[in-house]
PDB file of C-alpha atoms and ligand atoms in Angstrom:
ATOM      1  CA  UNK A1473       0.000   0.000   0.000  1.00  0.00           C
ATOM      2  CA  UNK A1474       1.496   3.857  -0.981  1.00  0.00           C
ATOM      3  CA  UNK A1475       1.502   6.328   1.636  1.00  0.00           C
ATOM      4  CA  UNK A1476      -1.628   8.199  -0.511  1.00  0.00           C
ATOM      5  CA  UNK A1477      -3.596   4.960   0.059  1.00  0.00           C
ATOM      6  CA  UNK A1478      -3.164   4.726   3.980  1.00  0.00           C
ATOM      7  CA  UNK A1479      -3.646   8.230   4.269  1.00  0.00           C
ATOM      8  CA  UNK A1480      -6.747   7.558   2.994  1.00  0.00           C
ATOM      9  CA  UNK A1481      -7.738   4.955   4.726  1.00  0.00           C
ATOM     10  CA  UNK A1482      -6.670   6.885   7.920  1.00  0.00           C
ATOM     11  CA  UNK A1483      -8.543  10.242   7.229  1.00  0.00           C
ATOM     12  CA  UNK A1484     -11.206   9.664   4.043  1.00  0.00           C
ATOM     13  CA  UNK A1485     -14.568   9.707   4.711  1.00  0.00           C
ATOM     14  CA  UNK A1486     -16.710   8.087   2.420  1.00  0.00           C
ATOM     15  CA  UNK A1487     -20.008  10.263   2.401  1.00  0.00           C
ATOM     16  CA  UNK A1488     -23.657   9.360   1.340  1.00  0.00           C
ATOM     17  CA  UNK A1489     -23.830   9.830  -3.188  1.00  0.00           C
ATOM     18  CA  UNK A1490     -20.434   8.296  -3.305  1.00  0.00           C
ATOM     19  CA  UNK A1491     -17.962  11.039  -2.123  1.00  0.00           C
ATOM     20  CA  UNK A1492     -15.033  10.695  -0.945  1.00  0.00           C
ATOM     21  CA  UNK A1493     -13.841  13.049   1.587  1.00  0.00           C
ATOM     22  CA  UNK A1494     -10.415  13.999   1.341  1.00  0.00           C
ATOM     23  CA  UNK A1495     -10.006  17.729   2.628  1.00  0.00           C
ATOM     24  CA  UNK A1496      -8.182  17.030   5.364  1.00  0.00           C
ATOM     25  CA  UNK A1497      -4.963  16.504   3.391  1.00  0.00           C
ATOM     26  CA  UNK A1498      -5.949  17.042  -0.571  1.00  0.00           C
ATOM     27  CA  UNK A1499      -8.273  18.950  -1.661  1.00  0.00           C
ATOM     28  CA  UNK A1500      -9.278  21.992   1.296  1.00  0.00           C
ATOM     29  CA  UNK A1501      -6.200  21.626   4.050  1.00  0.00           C
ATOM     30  CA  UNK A1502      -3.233  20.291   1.725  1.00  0.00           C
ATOM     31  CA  UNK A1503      -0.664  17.701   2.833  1.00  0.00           C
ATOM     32  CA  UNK A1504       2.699  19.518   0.586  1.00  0.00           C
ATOM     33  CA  UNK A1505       4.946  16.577   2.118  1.00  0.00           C
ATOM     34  CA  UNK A1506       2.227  13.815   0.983  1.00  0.00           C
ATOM     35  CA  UNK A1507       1.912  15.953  -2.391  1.00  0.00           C
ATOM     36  CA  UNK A1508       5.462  16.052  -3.179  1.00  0.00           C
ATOM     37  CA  UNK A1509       6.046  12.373  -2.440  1.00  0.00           C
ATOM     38  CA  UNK A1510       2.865  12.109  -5.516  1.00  0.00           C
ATOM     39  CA  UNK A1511       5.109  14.173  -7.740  1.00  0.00           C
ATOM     40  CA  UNK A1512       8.037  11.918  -7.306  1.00  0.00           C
ATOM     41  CA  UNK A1513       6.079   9.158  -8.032  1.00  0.00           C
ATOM     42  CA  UNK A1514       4.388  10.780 -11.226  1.00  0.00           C
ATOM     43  CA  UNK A1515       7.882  11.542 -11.955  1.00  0.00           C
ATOM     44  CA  UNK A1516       9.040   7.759 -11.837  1.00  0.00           C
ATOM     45  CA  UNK A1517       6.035   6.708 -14.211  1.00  0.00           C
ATOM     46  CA  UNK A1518       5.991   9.360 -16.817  1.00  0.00           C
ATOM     47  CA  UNK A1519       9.624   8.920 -16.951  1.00  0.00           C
ATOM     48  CA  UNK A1520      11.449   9.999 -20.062  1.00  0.00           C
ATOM     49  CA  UNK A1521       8.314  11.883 -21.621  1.00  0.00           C
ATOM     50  CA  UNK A1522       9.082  14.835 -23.180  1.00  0.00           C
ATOM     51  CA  UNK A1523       6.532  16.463 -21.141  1.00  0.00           C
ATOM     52  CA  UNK A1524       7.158  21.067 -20.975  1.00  0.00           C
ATOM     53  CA  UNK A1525       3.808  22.092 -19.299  1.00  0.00           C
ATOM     54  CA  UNK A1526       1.195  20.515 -16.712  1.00  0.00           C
ATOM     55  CA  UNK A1527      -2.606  21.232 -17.394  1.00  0.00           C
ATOM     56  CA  UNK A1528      -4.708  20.788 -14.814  1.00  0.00           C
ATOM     57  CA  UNK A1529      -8.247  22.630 -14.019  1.00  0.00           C
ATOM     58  CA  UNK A1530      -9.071  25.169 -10.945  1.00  0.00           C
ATOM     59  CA  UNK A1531      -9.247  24.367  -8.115  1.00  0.00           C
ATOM     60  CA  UNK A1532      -8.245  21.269  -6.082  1.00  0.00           C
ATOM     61  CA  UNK A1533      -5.902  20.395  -8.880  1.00  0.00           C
ATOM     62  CA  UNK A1534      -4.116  23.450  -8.618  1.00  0.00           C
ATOM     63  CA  UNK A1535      -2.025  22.401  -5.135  1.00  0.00           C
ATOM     64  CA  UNK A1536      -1.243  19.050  -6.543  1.00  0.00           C
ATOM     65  CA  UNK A1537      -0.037  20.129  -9.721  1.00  0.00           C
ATOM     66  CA  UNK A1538       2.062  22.814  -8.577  1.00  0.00           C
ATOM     67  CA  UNK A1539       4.130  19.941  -6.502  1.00  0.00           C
ATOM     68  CA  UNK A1540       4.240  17.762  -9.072  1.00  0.00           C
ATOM     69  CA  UNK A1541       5.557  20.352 -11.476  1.00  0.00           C
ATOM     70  CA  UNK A1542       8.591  20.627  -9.358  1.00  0.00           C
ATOM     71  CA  UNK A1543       9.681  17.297 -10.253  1.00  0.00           C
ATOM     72  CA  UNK A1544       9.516  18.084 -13.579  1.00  0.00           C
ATOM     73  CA  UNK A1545      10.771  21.805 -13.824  1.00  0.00           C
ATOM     74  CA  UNK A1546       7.899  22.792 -16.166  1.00  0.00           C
ATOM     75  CA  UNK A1547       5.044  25.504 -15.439  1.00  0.00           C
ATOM     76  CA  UNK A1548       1.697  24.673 -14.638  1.00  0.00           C
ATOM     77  CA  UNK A1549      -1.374  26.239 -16.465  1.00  0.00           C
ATOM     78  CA  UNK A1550      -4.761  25.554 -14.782  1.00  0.00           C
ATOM     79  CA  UNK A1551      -7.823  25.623 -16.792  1.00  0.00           C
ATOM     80  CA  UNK A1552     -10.323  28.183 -15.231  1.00  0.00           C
ATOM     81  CA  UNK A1553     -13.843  27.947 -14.598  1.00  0.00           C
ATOM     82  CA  UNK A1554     -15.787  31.151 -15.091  1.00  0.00           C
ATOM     83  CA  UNK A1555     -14.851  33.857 -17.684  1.00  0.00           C
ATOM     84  CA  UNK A1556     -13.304  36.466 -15.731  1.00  0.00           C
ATOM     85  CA  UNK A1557     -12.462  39.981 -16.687  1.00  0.00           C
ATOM     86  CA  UNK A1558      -8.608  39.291 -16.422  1.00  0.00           C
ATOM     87  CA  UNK A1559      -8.840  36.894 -19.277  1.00  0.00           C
ATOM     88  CA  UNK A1560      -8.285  38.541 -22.958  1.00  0.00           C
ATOM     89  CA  UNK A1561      -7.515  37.343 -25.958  1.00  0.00           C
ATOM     90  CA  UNK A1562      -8.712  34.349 -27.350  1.00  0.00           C
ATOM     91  CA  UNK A1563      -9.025  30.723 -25.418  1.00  0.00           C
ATOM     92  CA  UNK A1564      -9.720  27.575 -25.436  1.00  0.00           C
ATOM     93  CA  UNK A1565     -13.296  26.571 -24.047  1.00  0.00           C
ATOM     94  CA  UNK A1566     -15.119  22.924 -23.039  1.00  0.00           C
ATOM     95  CA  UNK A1567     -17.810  22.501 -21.477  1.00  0.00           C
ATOM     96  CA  UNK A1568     -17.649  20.021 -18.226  1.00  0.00           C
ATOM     97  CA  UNK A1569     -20.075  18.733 -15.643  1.00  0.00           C
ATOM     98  CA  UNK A1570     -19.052  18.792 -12.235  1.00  0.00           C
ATOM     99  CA  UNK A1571     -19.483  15.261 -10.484  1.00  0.00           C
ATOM    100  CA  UNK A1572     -19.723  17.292  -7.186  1.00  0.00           C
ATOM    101  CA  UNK A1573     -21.630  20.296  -7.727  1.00  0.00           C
ATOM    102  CA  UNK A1574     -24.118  18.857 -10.293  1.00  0.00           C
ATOM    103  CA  UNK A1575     -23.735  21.412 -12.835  1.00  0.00           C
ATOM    104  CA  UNK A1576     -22.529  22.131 -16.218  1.00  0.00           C
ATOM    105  CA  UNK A1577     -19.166  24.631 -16.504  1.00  0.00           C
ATOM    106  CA  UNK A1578     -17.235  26.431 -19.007  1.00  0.00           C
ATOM    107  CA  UNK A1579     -13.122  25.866 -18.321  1.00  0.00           C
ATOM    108  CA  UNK A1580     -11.537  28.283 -19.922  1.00  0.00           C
ATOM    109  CA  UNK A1581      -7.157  28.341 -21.303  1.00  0.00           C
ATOM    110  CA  UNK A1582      -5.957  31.250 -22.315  1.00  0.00           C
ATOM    111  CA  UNK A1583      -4.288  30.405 -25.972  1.00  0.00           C
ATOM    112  CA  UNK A1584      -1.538  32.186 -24.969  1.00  0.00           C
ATOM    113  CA  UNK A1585      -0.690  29.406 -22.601  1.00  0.00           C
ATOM    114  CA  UNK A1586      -1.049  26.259 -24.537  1.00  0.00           C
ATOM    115  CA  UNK A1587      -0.051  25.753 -28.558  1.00  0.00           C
ATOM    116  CA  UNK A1588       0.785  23.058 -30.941  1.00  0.00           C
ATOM    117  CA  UNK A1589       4.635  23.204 -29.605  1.00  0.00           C
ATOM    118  CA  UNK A1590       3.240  21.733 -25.966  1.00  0.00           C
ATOM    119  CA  UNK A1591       3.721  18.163 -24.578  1.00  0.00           C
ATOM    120  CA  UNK A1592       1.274  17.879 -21.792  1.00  0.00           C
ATOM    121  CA  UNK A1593       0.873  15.849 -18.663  1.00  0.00           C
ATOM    122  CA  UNK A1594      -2.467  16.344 -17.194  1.00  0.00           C
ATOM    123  CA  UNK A1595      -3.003  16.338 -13.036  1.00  0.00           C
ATOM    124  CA  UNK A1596      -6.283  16.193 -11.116  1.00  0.00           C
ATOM    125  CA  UNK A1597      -6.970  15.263  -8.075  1.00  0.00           C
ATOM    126  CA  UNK A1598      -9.829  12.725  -8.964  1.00  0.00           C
ATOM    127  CA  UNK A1599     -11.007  10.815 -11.550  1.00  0.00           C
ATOM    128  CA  UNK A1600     -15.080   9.363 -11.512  1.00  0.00           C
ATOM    129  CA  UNK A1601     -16.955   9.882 -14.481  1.00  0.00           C
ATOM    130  CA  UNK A1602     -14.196  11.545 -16.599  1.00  0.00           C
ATOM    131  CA  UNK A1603     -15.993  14.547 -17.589  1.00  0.00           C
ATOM    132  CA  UNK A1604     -13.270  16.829 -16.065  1.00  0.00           C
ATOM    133  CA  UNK A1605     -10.587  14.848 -18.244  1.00  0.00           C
ATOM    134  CA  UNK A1606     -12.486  15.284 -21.302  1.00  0.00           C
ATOM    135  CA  UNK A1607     -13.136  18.656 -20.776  1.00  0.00           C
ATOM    136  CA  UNK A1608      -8.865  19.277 -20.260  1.00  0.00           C
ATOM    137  CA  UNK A1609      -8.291  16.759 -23.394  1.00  0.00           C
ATOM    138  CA  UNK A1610     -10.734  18.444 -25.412  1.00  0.00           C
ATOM    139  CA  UNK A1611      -8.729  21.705 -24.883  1.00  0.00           C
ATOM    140  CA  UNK A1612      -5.227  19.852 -25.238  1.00  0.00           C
ATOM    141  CA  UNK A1613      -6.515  19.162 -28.747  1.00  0.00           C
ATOM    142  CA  UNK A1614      -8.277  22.615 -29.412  1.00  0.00           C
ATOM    143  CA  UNK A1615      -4.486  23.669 -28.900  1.00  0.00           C
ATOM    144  CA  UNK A1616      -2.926  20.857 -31.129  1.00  0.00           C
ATOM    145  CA  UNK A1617      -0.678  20.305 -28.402  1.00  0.00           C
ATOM    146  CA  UNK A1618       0.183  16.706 -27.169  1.00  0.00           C
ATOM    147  CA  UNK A1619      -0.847  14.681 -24.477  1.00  0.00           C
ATOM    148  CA  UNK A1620       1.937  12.529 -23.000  1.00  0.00           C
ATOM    149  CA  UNK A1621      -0.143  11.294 -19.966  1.00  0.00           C
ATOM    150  CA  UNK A1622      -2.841  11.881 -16.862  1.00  0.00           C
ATOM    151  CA  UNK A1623      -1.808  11.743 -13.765  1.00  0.00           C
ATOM    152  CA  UNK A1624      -4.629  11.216 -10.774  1.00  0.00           C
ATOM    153  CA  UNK A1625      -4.237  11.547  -7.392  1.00  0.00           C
ATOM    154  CA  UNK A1626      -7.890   8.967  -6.585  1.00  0.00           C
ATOM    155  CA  UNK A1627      -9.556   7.247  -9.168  1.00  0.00           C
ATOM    156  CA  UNK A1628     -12.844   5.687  -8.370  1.00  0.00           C
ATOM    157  CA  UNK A1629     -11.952   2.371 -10.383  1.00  0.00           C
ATOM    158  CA  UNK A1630     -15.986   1.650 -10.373  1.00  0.00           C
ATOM    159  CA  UNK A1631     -16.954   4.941 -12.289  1.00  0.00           C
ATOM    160  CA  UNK A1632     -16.549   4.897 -15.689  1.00  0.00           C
ATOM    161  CA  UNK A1633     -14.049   7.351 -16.278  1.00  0.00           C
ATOM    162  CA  UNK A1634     -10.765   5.138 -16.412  1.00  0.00           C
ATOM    163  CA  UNK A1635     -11.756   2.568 -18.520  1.00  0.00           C
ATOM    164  CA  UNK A1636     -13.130   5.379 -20.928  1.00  0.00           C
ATOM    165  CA  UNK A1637      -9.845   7.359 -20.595  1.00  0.00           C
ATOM    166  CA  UNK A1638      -7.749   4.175 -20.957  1.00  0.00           C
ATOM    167  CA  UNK A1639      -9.379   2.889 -23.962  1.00  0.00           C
ATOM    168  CA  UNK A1640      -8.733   6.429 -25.513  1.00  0.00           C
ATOM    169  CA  UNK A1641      -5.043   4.841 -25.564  1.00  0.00           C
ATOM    170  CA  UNK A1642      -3.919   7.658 -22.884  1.00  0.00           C
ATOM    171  CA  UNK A1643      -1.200   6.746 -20.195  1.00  0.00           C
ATOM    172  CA  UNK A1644      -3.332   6.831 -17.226  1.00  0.00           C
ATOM    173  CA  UNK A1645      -1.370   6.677 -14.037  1.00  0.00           C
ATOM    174  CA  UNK A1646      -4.277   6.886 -10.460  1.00  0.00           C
ATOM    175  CA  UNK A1647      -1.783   6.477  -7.535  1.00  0.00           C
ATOM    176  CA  UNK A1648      -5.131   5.233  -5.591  1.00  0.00           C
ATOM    177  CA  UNK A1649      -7.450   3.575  -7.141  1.00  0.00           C
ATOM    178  CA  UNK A1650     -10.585   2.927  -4.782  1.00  0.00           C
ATOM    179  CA  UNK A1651     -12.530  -0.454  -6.112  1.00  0.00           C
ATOM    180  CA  UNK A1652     -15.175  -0.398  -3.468  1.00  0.00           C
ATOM    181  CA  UNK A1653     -16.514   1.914  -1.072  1.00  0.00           C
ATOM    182  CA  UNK A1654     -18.848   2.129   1.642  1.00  0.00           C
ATOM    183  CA  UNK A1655     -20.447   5.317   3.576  1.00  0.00           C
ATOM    184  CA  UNK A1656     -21.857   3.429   6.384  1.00  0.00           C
ATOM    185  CA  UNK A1657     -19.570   1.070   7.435  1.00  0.00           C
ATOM    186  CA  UNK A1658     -16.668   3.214   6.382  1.00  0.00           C
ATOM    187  CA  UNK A1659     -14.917   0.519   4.153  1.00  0.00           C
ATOM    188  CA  UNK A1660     -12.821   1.898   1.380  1.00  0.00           C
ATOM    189  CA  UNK A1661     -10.997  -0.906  -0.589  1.00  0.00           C
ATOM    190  CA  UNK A1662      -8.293  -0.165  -2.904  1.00  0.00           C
ATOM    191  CA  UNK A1663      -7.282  -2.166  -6.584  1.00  0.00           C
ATOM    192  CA  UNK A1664      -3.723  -3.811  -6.006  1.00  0.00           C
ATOM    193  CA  UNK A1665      -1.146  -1.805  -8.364  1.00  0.00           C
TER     194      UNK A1665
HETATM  195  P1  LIG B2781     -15.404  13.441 -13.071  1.00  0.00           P
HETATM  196  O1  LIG B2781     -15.460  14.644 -13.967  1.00  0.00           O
HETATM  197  O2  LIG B2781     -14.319  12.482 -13.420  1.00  0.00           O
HETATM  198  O3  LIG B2781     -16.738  12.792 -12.874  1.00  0.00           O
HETATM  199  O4  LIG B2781     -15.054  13.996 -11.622  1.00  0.00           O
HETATM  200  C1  LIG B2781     -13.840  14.635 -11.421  1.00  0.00           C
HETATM  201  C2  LIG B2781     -13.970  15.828 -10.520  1.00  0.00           C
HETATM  202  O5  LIG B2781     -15.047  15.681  -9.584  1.00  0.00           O
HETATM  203  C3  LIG B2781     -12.721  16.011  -9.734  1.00  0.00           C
HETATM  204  O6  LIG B2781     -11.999  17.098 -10.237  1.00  0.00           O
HETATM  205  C4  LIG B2781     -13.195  16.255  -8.302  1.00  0.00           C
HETATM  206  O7  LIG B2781     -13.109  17.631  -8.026  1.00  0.00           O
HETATM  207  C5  LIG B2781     -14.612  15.824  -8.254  1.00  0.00           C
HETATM  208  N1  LIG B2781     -14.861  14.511  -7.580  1.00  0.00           N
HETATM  209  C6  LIG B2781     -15.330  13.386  -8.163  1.00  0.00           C
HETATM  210  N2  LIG B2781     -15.529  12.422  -7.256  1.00  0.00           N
HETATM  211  C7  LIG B2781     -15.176  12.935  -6.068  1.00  0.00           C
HETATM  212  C8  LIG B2781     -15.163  12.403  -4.735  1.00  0.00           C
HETATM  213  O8  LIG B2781     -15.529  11.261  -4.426  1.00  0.00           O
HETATM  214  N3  LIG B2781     -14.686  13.236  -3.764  1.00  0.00           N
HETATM  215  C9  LIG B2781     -14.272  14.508  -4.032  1.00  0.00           C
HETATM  216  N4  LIG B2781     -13.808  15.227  -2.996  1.00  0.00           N
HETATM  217  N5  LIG B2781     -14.289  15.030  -5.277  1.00  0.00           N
HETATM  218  C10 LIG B2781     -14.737  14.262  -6.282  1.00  0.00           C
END
């Protein structure tokens, strides 16, 4: 078991509609020692990509990406979610339902940011129904730019959002993936990698 998965298993809460509560060390309060050991370990399996830029969407992916980016020495671009008045230019848009907040959003890239030249690892911090990841690879290839691989923090191996990703022929890499959950007796159980 990796130190993400007992973490997990020490302070998750599985909540009622299938959530899993991680804010205690992911996604609200952030664990930067537990993040940075992720990055090394995204680091180890994306290993000799030619990868120049993380993508990943505001805003739990945000903290996680910025660590991992350190392994890699490359900047981070995060896709944003509601057309604000310090964007200009032109962008990149997709439309994405939240799995969370049960509603449809706009994420936004500035084109300044991302272009044909780019070789892109995308981070988030979960993976369930994929709509988040289509919504990022849907701007990857607005751009023309290249995706060299996803990186998850949790992936909710029972969702669909994996297999869908996976069959797309994208390097997938969930350093938890969660098989089987329960909100009331607690139990969380985890694939074997
Ligand atoms: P998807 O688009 O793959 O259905 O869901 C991905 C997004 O939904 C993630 O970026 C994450 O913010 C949120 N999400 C999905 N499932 C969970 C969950 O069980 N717990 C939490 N905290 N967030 C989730």
């Amino acid at each position: 078991m990796n130190r993400l998965e007992e973490r997990i298993l020490k302070d998750g809460v599985v909540k009622e509609g299938n959530v899993l509560k991680v804010d205690s060390f992911l996604n609200h309060q952030m664990d930067i020692d537990l993040f940075n050991e992720m990055g090394k370990e995204f680091k180890r399996r994306f290993d000799g990509k030619p990868i120049n830029k993380i993508l990943t969407v505001e805003a739990s992916g945000i903290g996680i990406a910025c660590i991992v980016a350190q392994h890699f020495g490359v900047p981070v671009v995060f896709a944003k979610k509601a057309k604000s008045i310090n964007l200009d230019g032109k962008m990149y848009v997709a439309e994405v339902e939240s799995f969370t907040h049960k509603c449809k959003n706009q994420i936004i890239v500035s084109q300044k940011f991302l272009n044909e030249t780019d070789h892109v690892l995308i981070i988030d911090d979960f993976l369930a129904n994929g709509c988040a990841l289509q919504g990022l690879l849907q701007i990857v290839q607005s751009a023309g730019a290249t995706v060299e691989g996803i990186g998850i923090a949790i992936e909710k191996g029972y969702q669909p959002g994996g297999k869908m990703i996976r069959n797309l022929g994208y390097q997938l890499e969930s350093l938890a993936i969660v098989e089987e959950m329960d909100w009331q007796t607690g139990k969380i159980v985890f694939k074997e990698q």
